[in-house]
């Protein structure tokens, strides 16, 4: 699940310094894709059905995977310009801004509704209670200005084979076209490689050309697998071997 940043970067993977290069006991079975019933439930999380924004299925299905060892400690990542680390409760205002900026083609349950939900307070509660925001979708902080500009990370969405998590990122519009999404994604890929993962997935709307460019820059290729939604567009499945 990628969102709508428009980065421009010529960085290579060698320019990205991952601060914690750790090894995990990762199950890397060559299992087939999960059964259709699970994929159907995942689809509701990603916008194929009108699930309320506060439905906890998002937190349940988006299992955080970026942890160190059995204790599940958080993994901060660092690049020349960015720090990727767990979200803090007072940064819920940044998440709210991301919600307000989403393209109108994004399904309604992933946009601010008519009653103004989710509120900042509700997003604060999500940060407190869901491990997705501490060991999955990490806050992307600019080191120079120390401001959070979005998220990037890995989650087990259930869309790929066992042991093949999904890359996801979303940045504020005001920082588009500065290469941040590419830089953050490369840091996450470096962590995934050093942790023993062999392949990653990413999904993207067909109309989201900006995110498709980011994925291409960091080595993802589009597959023949698609999910067609007559209202919101087609979800493309991309993959990258590490």
Short mmCIF file of C-alpha atoms in Angstrom, two decimals:
data_model
loop_
_atom_site.label_atom_id
_atom_site.label_comp_id
_atom_site.label_asym_id
_atom_site.label_seq_id
_atom_site.Cartn_x
_atom_site.Cartn_y
_atom_site.Cartn_z
CA UNK A 1 0.00 0.00 0.00
CA UNK A 2 1.73 3.10 -1.18
CA UNK A 3 0.26 6.55 -1.14
CA UNK A 4 0.89 9.77 -3.02
CA UNK A 5 4.38 11.23 -2.66
CA UNK A 6 6.18 12.56 -5.75
CA UNK A 7 9.88 12.16 -4.88
CA UNK A 8 12.83 12.80 -7.12
CA UNK A 9 16.11 11.24 -6.10
CA UNK A 10 19.23 9.82 -7.63
CA UNK A 11 20.35 8.06 -4.46
CA UNK A 12 21.76 4.59 -4.69
CA UNK A 13 21.28 1.89 -2.11
CA UNK A 14 24.94 2.33 -1.12
CA UNK A 15 24.24 5.91 0.01
CA UNK A 16 21.72 4.78 2.59
CA UNK A 17 23.11 4.00 6.05
CA UNK A 18 20.89 1.68 8.05
CA UNK A 19 21.75 2.32 11.69
CA UNK A 20 20.67 -1.10 12.96
CA UNK A 21 21.63 -4.05 10.76
CA UNK A 22 20.11 -6.92 12.65
CA UNK A 23 19.29 -10.52 11.94
CA UNK A 24 15.86 -11.97 12.62
CA UNK A 25 14.65 -15.53 12.63
CA UNK A 26 12.45 -15.07 9.59
CA UNK A 27 10.21 -17.81 8.26
CA UNK A 28 10.92 -17.78 4.50
CA UNK A 29 8.75 -20.61 3.31
CA UNK A 30 7.93 -20.90 -0.39
CA UNK A 31 4.29 -21.02 0.56
CA UNK A 32 1.60 -20.20 -1.95
CA UNK A 33 -0.57 -17.10 -1.62
CA UNK A 34 -3.01 -17.24 1.22
CA UNK A 35 -6.54 -18.46 0.68
CA UNK A 36 -9.21 -16.32 -0.91
CA UNK A 37 -11.14 -15.71 2.29
CA UNK A 38 -8.14 -14.02 3.90
CA UNK A 39 -7.48 -11.98 0.77
CA UNK A 40 -11.10 -10.89 0.87
CA UNK A 41 -10.66 -9.63 4.45
CA UNK A 42 -7.43 -7.86 3.50
CA UNK A 43 -9.19 -6.19 0.60
CA UNK A 44 -11.65 -4.55 2.99
CA UNK A 45 -8.72 -2.96 4.83
CA UNK A 46 -7.28 -1.51 1.65
CA UNK A 47 -10.46 0.06 0.43
CA UNK A 48 -12.49 -2.48 -1.47
CA UNK A 49 -15.34 -2.11 1.01
CA UNK A 50 -16.68 0.73 3.04
CA UNK A 51 -15.12 -0.21 6.35
CA UNK A 52 -15.42 2.50 9.04
CA UNK A 53 -12.12 4.32 9.55
CA UNK A 54 -11.98 3.19 13.16
CA UNK A 55 -12.50 -0.49 12.37
CA UNK A 56 -9.73 -2.30 14.23
CA UNK A 57 -9.32 -4.69 11.28
CA UNK A 58 -6.66 -2.30 9.98
CA UNK A 59 -4.55 -2.79 13.10
CA UNK A 60 -5.27 -6.52 13.22
CA UNK A 61 -4.37 -7.22 9.61
CA UNK A 62 -1.41 -4.84 9.32
CA UNK A 63 0.90 -6.87 11.51
CA UNK A 64 4.07 -4.98 12.39
CA UNK A 65 7.25 -6.78 11.36
CA UNK A 66 10.11 -4.32 11.94
CA UNK A 67 11.35 -5.52 15.31
CA UNK A 68 14.60 -6.83 16.74
CA UNK A 69 14.57 -10.42 17.98
CA UNK A 70 12.01 -12.13 20.15
CA UNK A 71 11.46 -9.13 22.43
CA UNK A 72 10.01 -7.09 19.57
CA UNK A 73 12.10 -3.98 20.21
CA UNK A 74 11.69 -1.08 17.78
CA UNK A 75 14.15 -0.62 14.92
CA UNK A 76 15.17 2.98 14.19
CA UNK A 77 16.71 3.54 10.75
CA UNK A 78 18.86 6.45 9.65
CA UNK A 79 19.84 7.92 6.27
CA UNK A 80 21.77 11.07 5.39
CA UNK A 81 18.63 13.21 5.81
CA UNK A 82 16.07 11.07 7.59
CA UNK A 83 15.36 9.18 10.79
CA UNK A 84 12.73 6.44 10.70
CA UNK A 85 11.48 5.64 14.21
CA UNK A 86 8.30 4.92 16.22
CA UNK A 87 5.51 7.50 16.22
CA UNK A 88 4.97 9.72 19.26
CA UNK A 89 1.47 10.50 20.47
CA UNK A 90 1.82 14.25 19.94
CA UNK A 91 2.55 13.60 16.25
CA UNK A 92 -1.02 12.49 15.60
CA UNK A 93 -1.56 15.92 14.02
CA UNK A 94 0.74 14.82 11.19
CA UNK A 95 -1.32 11.68 10.63
CA UNK A 96 -4.47 13.83 10.57
CA UNK A 97 -2.89 16.03 7.89
CA UNK A 98 -2.13 12.94 5.81
CA UNK A 99 -5.79 11.95 6.05
CA UNK A 100 -6.96 15.39 4.90
CA UNK A 101 -4.60 15.40 1.91
CA UNK A 102 -5.58 12.08 0.38
CA UNK A 103 -6.71 12.00 -3.20
CA UNK A 104 -10.52 11.92 -3.62
CA UNK A 105 -10.15 8.67 -5.54
CA UNK A 106 -8.98 6.95 -2.33
CA UNK A 107 -11.88 4.93 -0.80
CA UNK A 108 -14.00 6.95 1.67
CA UNK A 109 -13.05 4.93 4.75
CA UNK A 110 -9.43 6.08 4.28
CA UNK A 111 -10.39 9.77 4.13
CA UNK A 112 -11.86 12.22 6.65
CA UNK A 113 -15.59 11.55 6.87
CA UNK A 114 -18.46 14.03 6.98
CA UNK A 115 -18.36 14.15 10.78
CA UNK A 116 -14.65 14.94 10.88
CA UNK A 117 -13.39 11.48 11.84
CA UNK A 118 -10.78 10.46 12.60
CA UNK A 119 -10.02 13.31 14.98
CA UNK A 120 -6.57 14.05 16.35
CA UNK A 121 -7.62 12.50 19.66
CA UNK A 122 -8.70 9.31 17.93
CA UNK A 123 -5.42 9.08 16.05
CA UNK A 124 -3.54 9.67 19.29
CA UNK A 125 -5.32 6.66 20.74
CA UNK A 126 -4.35 4.61 17.67
CA UNK A 127 -0.67 5.49 18.18
CA UNK A 128 -0.93 4.47 21.84
CA UNK A 129 -2.58 1.13 21.21
CA UNK A 130 -1.41 -0.20 17.83
CA UNK A 131 2.08 -1.66 17.33
CA UNK A 132 1.76 -0.80 13.63
CA UNK A 133 2.91 2.72 14.51
CA UNK A 134 5.94 1.59 16.54
CA UNK A 135 7.25 -1.48 14.74
CA UNK A 136 5.60 -1.33 11.31
CA UNK A 137 4.86 1.99 9.65
CA UNK A 138 7.62 4.16 11.10
CA UNK A 139 7.48 7.95 11.36
CA UNK A 140 9.77 9.64 8.83
CA UNK A 141 11.56 12.55 10.53
CA UNK A 142 13.81 15.06 8.78
CA UNK A 143 17.00 15.29 10.83
CA UNK A 144 17.79 18.90 9.93
CA UNK A 145 14.40 20.37 10.87
CA UNK A 146 13.29 17.57 13.25
CA UNK A 147 9.78 17.48 11.80
CA UNK A 148 7.79 14.37 10.87
CA UNK A 149 6.71 14.27 7.23
CA UNK A 150 4.96 10.91 6.90
CA UNK A 151 5.54 7.18 7.33
CA UNK A 152 7.41 4.32 5.69
CA UNK A 153 7.86 0.72 6.73
CA UNK A 154 6.96 -2.93 6.39
CA UNK A 155 3.79 -4.71 7.44
CA UNK A 156 2.47 -8.22 7.02
CA UNK A 157 -0.67 -7.47 5.06
CA UNK A 158 -1.33 -11.08 4.12
CA UNK A 159 -1.21 -10.26 0.42
CA UNK A 160 2.03 -12.10 -0.31
CA UNK A 161 3.47 -15.45 0.61
CA UNK A 162 4.49 -16.24 4.17
CA UNK A 163 7.56 -14.23 5.18
CA UNK A 164 7.08 -11.66 2.39
CA UNK A 165 5.83 -8.39 3.94
CA UNK A 166 4.56 -5.31 2.17
CA UNK A 167 6.33 -1.98 1.80
CA UNK A 168 4.12 1.04 2.52
CA UNK A 169 4.79 4.79 2.54
CA UNK A 170 2.91 8.09 2.55
CA UNK A 171 4.33 11.60 2.82
CA UNK A 172 2.87 15.08 3.26
CA UNK A 173 2.30 16.99 0.04
CA UNK A 174 4.56 19.86 1.05
CA UNK A 175 7.63 17.60 0.93
CA UNK A 176 6.94 15.91 -2.41
CA UNK A 177 9.56 16.01 -5.17
CA UNK A 178 12.50 16.06 -2.78
CA UNK A 179 13.45 12.38 -2.89
CA UNK A 180 12.32 11.59 0.65
CA UNK A 181 10.08 8.63 -0.24
CA UNK A 182 12.85 7.00 -2.26
CA UNK A 183 15.38 7.61 0.52
CA UNK A 184 13.11 6.19 3.22
CA UNK A 185 12.15 3.19 1.11
CA UNK A 186 15.81 2.35 0.43
CA UNK A 187 16.51 2.42 4.17
CA UNK A 188 13.65 -0.01 4.80
CA UNK A 189 14.84 -2.28 1.97
CA UNK A 190 18.33 -2.30 3.47
CA UNK A 191 16.91 -3.34 6.83
CA UNK A 192 14.79 -6.06 5.21
CA UNK A 193 17.77 -7.45 3.31
CA UNK A 194 19.98 -7.55 6.40
CA UNK A 195 17.18 -9.21 8.36
CA UNK A 196 16.94 -12.17 6.02
CA UNK A 197 13.89 -11.34 3.90
CA UNK A 198 14.09 -12.63 0.32
CA UNK A 199 11.20 -10.79 -1.31
CA UNK A 200 8.86 -7.88 -0.60
CA UNK A 201 5.55 -6.74 -2.04
CA UNK A 202 3.95 -3.34 -2.56
CA UNK A 203 0.49 -2.45 -3.85
CA UNK A 204 -0.39 0.79 -5.60
CA UNK A 205 -3.38 2.29 -7.39
CA UNK A 206 -2.98 2.36 -11.17
CA UNK A 207 -3.65 6.12 -11.20
CA UNK A 208 -0.96 6.82 -8.60
CA UNK A 209 1.88 7.46 -11.03
CA UNK A 210 4.02 9.20 -8.40
CA UNK A 211 4.19 6.16 -6.12
CA UNK A 212 4.65 3.87 -9.09
CA UNK A 213 7.75 5.88 -10.00
CA UNK A 214 9.10 5.56 -6.46
CA UNK A 215 8.60 1.80 -6.49
CA UNK A 216 10.33 1.53 -9.86
CA UNK A 217 13.29 3.58 -8.56
CA UNK A 218 13.83 1.23 -5.63
CA UNK A 219 13.59 -1.88 -7.78
CA UNK A 220 9.98 -3.07 -7.63
CA UNK A 221 8.46 -4.51 -10.77
CA UNK A 222 4.76 -4.76 -11.57
CA UNK A 223 3.25 -8.23 -11.80
CA UNK A 224 0.23 -9.53 -13.68
CA UNK A 225 -1.78 -9.65 -10.47
CA UNK A 226 -4.42 -6.92 -10.12
CA UNK A 227 -7.56 -6.12 -8.15
CA UNK A 228 -10.11 -4.14 -10.11
CA UNK A 229 -12.50 -1.70 -8.43
CA UNK A 230 -14.94 -0.04 -10.80
CA UNK A 231 -15.22 3.04 -8.57
CA UNK A 232 -11.74 3.67 -7.17
CA UNK A 233 -9.44 2.13 -9.76
CA UNK A 234 -7.21 -0.91 -10.12
CA UNK A 235 -4.74 -2.03 -7.48
CA UNK A 236 -1.45 -3.15 -8.99
CA UNK A 237 0.78 -5.69 -7.24
CA UNK A 238 4.53 -5.10 -7.42
CA UNK A 239 7.38 -7.16 -6.02
CA UNK A 240 11.12 -6.98 -5.41
CA UNK A 241 13.66 -9.69 -4.65
CA UNK A 242 16.33 -8.73 -2.14
#
